[in-house]
PDB file of C-alpha atoms in Angstrom:
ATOM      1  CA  UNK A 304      -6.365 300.323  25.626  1.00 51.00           C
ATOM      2  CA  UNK A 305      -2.814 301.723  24.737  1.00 72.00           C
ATOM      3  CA  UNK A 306      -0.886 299.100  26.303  1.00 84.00           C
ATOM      4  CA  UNK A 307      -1.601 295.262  26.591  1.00 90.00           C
ATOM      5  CA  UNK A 308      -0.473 292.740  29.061  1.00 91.00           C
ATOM      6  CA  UNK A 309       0.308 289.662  27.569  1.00 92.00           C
ATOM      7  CA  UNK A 310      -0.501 286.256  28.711  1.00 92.00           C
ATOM      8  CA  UNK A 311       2.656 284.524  27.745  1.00 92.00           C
ATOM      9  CA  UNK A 312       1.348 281.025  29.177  1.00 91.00           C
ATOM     10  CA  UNK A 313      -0.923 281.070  26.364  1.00 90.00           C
ATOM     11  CA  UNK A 314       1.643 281.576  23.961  1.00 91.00           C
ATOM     12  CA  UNK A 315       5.112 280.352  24.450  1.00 94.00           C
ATOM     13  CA  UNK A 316       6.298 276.925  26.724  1.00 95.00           C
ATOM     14  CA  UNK A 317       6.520 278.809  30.244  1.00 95.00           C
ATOM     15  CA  UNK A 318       8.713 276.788  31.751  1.00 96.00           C
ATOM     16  CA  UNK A 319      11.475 277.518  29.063  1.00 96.00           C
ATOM     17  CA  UNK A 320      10.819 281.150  28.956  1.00 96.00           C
ATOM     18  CA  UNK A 321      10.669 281.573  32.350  1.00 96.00           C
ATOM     19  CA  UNK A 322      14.422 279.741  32.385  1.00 96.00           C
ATOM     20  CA  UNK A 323      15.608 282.030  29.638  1.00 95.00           C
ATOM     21  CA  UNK A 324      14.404 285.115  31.528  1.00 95.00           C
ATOM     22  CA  UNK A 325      16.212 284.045  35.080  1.00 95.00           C
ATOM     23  CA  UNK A 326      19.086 283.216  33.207  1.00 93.00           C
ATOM     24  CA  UNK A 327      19.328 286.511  31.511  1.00 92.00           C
ATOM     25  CA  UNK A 328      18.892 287.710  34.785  1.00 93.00           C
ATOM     26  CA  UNK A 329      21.394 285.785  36.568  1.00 91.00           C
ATOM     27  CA  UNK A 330      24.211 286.874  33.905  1.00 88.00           C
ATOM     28  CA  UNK A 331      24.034 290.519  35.179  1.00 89.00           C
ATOM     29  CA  UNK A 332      23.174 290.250  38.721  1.00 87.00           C
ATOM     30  CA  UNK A 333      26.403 290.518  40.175  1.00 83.00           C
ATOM     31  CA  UNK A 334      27.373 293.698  38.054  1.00 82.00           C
ATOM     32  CA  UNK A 335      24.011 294.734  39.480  1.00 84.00           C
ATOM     33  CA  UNK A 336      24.443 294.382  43.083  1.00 81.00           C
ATOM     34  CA  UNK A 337      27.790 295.958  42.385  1.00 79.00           C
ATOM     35  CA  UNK A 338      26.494 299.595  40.816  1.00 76.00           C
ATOM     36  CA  UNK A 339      23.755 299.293  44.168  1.00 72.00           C
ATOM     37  CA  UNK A 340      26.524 299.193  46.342  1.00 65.00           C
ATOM     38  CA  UNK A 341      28.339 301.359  44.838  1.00 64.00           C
ATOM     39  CA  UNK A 342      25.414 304.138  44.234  1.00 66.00           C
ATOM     40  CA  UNK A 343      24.734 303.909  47.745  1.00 63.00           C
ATOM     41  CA  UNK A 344      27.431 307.015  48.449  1.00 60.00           C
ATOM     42  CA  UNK A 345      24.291 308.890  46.587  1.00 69.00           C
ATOM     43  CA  UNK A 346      22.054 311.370  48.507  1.00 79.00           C
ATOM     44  CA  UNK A 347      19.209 308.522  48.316  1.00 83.00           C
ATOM     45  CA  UNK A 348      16.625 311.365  49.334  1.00 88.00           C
ATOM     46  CA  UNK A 349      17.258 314.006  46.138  1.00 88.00           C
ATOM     47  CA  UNK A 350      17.242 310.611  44.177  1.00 90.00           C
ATOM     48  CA  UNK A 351      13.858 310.051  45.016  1.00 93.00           C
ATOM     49  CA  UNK A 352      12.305 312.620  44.739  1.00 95.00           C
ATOM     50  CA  UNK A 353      14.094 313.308  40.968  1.00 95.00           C
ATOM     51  CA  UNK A 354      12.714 310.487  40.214  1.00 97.00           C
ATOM     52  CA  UNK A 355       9.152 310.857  41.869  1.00 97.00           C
ATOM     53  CA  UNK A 356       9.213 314.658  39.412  1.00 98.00           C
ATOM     54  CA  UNK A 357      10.320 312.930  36.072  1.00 98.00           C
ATOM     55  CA  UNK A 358       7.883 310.438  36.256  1.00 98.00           C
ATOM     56  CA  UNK A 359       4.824 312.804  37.207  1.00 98.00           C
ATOM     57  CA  UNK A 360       1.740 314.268  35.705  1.00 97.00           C
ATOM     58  CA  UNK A 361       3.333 317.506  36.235  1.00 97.00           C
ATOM     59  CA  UNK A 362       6.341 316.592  34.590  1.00 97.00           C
ATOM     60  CA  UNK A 363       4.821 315.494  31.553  1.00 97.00           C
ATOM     61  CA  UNK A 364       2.663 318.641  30.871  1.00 96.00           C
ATOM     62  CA  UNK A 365       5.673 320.633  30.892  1.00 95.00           C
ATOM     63  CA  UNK A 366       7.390 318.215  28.355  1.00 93.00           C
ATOM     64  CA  UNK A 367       4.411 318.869  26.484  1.00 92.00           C
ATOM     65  CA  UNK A 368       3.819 322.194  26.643  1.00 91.00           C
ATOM     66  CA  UNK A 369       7.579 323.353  26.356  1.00 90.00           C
ATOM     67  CA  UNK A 370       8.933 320.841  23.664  1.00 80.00           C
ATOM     68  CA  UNK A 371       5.668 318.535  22.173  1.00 80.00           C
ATOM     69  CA  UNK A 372       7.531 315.511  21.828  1.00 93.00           C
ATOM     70  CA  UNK A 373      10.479 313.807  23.309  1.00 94.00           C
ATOM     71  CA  UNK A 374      12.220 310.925  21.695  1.00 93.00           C
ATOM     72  CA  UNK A 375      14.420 309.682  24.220  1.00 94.00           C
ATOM     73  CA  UNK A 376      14.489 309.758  27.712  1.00 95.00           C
ATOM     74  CA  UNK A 377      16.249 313.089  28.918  1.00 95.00           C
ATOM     75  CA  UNK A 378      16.531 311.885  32.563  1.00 96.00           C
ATOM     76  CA  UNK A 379      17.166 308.575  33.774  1.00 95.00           C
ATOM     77  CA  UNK A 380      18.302 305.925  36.819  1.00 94.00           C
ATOM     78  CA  UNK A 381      18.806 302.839  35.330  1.00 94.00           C
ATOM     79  CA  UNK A 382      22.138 300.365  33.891  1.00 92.00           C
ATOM     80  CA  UNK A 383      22.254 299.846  30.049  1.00 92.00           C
ATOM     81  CA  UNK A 384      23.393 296.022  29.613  1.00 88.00           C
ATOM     82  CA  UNK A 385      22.662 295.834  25.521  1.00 82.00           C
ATOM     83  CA  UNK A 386      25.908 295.376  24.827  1.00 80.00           C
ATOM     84  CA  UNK A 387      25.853 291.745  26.777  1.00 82.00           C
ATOM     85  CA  UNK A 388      22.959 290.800  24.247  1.00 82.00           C
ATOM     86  CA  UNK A 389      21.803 288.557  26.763  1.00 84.00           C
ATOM     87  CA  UNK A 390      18.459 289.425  25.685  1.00 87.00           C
ATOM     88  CA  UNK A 391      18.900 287.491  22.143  1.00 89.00           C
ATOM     89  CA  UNK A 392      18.054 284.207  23.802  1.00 91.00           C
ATOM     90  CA  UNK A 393      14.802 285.604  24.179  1.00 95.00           C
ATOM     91  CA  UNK A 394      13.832 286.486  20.710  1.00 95.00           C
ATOM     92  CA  UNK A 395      12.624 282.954  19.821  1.00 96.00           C
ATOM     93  CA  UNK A 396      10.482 283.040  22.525  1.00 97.00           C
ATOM     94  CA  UNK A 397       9.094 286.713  21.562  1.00 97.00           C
ATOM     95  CA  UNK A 398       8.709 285.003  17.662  1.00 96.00           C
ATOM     96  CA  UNK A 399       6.580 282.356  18.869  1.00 96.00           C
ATOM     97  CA  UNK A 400       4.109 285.143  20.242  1.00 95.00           C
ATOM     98  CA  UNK A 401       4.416 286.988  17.019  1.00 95.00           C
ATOM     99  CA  UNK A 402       4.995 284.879  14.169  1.00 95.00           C
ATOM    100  CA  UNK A 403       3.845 286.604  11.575  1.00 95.00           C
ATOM    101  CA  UNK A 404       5.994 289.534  12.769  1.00 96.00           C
ATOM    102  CA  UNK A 405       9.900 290.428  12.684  1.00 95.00           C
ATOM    103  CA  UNK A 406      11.738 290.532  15.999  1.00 96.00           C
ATOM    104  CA  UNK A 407      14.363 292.382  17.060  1.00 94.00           C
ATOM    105  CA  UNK A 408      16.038 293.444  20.013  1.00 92.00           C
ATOM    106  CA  UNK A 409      16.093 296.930  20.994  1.00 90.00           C
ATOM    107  CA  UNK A 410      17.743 297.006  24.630  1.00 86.00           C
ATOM    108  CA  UNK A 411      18.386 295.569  28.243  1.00 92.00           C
ATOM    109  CA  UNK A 412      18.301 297.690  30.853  1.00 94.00           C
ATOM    110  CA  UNK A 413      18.144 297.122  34.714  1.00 95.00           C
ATOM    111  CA  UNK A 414      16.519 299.916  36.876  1.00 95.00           C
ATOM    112  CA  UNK A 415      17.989 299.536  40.591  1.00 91.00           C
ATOM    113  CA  UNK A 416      16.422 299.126  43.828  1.00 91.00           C
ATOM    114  CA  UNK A 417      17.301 303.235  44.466  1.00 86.00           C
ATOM    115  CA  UNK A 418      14.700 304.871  42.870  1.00 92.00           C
ATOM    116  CA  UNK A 419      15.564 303.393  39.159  1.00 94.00           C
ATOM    117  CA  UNK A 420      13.356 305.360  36.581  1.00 97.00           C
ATOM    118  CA  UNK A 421      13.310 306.904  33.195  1.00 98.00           C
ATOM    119  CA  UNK A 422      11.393 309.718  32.402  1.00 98.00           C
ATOM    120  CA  UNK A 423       8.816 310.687  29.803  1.00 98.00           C
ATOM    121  CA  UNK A 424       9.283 310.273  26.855  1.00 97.00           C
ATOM    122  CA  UNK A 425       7.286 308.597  22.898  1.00 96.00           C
ATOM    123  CA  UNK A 426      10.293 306.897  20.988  1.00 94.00           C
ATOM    124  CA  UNK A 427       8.438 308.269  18.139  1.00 94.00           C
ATOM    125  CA  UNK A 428      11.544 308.013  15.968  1.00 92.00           C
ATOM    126  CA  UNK A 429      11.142 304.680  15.619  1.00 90.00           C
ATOM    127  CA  UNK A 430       7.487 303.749  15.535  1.00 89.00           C
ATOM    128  CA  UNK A 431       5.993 300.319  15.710  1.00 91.00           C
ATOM    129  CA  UNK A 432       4.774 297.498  18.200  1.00 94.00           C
ATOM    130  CA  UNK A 433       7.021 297.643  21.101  1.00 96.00           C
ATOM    131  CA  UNK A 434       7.148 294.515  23.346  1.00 97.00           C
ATOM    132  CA  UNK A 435       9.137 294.949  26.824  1.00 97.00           C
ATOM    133  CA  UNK A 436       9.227 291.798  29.191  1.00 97.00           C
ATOM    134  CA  UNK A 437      10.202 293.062  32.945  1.00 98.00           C
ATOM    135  CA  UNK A 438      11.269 290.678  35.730  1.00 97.00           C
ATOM    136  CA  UNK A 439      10.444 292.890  38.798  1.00 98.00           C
ATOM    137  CA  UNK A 440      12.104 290.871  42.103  1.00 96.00           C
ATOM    138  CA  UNK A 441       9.131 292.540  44.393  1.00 97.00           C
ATOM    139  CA  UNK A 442       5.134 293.160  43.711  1.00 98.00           C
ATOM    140  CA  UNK A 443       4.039 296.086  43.272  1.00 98.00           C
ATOM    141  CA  UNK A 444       7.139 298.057  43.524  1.00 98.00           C
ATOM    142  CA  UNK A 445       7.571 299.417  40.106  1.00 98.00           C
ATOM    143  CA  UNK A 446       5.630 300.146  37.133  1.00 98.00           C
ATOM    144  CA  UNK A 447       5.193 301.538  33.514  1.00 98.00           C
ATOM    145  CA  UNK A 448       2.971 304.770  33.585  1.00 98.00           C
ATOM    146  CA  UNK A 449       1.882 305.703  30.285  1.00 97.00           C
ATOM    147  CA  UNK A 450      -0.272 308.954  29.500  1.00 96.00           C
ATOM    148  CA  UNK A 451      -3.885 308.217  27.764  1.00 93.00           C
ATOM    149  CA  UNK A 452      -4.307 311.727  25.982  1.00 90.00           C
ATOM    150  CA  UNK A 453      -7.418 310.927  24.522  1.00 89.00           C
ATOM    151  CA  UNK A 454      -9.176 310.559  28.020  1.00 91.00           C
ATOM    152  CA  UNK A 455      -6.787 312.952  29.647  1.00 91.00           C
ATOM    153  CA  UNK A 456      -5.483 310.008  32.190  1.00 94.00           C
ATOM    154  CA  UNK A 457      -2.210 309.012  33.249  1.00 96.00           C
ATOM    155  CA  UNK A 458      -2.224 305.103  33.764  1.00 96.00           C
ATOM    156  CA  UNK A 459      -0.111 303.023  35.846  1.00 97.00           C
ATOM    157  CA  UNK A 460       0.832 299.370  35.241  1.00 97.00           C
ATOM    158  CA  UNK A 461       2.240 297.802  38.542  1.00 98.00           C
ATOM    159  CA  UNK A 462       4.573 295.329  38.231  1.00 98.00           C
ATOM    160  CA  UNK A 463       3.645 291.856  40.390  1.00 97.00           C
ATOM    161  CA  UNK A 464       6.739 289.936  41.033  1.00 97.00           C
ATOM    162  CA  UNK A 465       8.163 287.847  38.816  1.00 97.00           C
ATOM    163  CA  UNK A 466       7.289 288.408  35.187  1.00 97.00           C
ATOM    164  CA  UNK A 467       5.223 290.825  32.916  1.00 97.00           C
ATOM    165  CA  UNK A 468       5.124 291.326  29.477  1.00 97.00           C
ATOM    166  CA  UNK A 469       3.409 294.275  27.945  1.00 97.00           C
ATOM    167  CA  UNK A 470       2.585 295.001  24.617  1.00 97.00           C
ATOM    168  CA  UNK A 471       2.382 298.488  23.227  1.00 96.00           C
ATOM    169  CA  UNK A 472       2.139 300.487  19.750  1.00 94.00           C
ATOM    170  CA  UNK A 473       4.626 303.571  19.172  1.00 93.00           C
ATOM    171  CA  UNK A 474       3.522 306.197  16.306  1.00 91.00           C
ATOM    172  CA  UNK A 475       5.131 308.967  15.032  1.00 90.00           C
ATOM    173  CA  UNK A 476       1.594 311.150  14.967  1.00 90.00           C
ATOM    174  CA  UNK A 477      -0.657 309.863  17.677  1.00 91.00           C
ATOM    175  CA  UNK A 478       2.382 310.250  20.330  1.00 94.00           C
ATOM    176  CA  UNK A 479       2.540 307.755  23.323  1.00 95.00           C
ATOM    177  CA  UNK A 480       4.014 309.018  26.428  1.00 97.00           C
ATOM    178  CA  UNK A 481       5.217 306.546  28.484  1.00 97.00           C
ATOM    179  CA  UNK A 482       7.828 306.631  31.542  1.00 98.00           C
ATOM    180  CA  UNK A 483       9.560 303.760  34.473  1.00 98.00           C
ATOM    181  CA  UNK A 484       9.763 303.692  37.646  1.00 98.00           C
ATOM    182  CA  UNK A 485      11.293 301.284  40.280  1.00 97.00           C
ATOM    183  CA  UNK A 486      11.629 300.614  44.222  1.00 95.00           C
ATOM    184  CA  UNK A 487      12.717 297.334  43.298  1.00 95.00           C
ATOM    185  CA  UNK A 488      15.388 295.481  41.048  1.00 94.00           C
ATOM    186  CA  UNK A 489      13.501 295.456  37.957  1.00 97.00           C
ATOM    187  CA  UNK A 490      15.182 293.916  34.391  1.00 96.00           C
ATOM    188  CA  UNK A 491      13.404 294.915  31.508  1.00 97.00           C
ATOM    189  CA  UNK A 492      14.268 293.415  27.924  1.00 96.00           C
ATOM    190  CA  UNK A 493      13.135 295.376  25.097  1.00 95.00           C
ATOM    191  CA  UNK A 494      11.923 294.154  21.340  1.00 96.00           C
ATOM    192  CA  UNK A 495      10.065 295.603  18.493  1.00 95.00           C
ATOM    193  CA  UNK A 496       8.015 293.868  16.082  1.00 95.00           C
ATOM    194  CA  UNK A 497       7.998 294.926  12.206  1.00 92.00           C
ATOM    195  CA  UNK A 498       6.963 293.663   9.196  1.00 90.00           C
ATOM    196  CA  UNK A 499       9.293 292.498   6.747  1.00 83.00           C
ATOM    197  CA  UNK A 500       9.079 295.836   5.012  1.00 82.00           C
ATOM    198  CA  UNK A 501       9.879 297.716   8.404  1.00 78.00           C
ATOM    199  CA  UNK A 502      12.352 295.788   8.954  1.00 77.00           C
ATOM    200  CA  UNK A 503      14.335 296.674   6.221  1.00 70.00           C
ATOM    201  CA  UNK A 504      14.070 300.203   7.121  1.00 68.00           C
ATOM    202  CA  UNK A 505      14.677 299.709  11.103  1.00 64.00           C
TER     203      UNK A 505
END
């Protein structure tokens, strides 16, 4: 199993993560509804089915075939909010889960209601346990599709409404493809989990 939902509940006081997450939400929904608005003067039909291609099999075994890894995203639908950090106030809650393990936060970003995505692609440039927490306003109307290469399978992870916390390992060798997809507001806080010794290096 490549990627891990986490039962939080277990873990971390619920009630005060669950606060944390709808406040980090809250700080950005405005700015949100805004860029919906706004993106509305898009053709909503090309849109979707961009986003429908870069998030498909097909897709994928052309990334692989043409270029064998991709670091970063080369297409995507989505606002970048890092630069609020409202995301820090969760890293306590993230340290409780790991505490063994350093935490740190590697990025906020909200895919819209209009076909948000982000296509395939490892982050094997900086490898590691990877730990995204997505608040998805409607069930099972976005996911994270990741591609299992030793069984040949591309799996996807609906979202239910609400909360979900995954749990995932990124290596620099044994690649992880993974993309997003969204029909849905869906905010999705990113953090990594090192060693001290990775840390140092991150």
């Amino acid at each position: 199993m490549k990627t891990t939902h986490i039962p939080y509940h277990q873990l971390v006081d619920a009630t005060a993560f669950e606060q944390a997450i709808q406040g980090a939400v809250n700080a950005v929904k405005s700015a949100v509804e805004q860029y919906n608005i706004n993106s509305d003067a898009v053709d909503q039909q090309l849109l979707k089915q961009r986003s429908q291609e870069y998030t498909s099999k097909e897709y994928l075994m052309q990334q692989i075939e043409n270029q064998n890894d991709v670091n970063v995203a080369e297409k995507r639908n989505l606002y970048n909010f890092k630069q609020m950090r409202v995301n820090e106030a969760l890293v306590p809650f993230v340290q409780q889960m790991y505490p063994d393990l350093c935490i740190k936060s590697s990025g906020f970003f909200v895919y819209p209601a209009n076909h948000g995505f982000m296509s395939w692609h490892t982050n094997s440039d900086a490898p590691g346990k990877r730990i995204y927490i997505a608040y998805a306003e409607q069930d099972a109307k976005s996911f994270f599709r990741y591609y299992d290469a030793d069984n040949s399978q591309m799996i996807t992870s609906w979202d239910t409404q609400g909360i979900n916390v995954r749990e995932f390992h990124v290596d620099s060798q044994d690649l992880l493809w993974h993309c997003v997809y969204a029909e849905c507001n869906r905010y999705s806080f990113g953090f990594r989990a090192m060693t001290h010794e990775q840390m140092i290096y991150a």
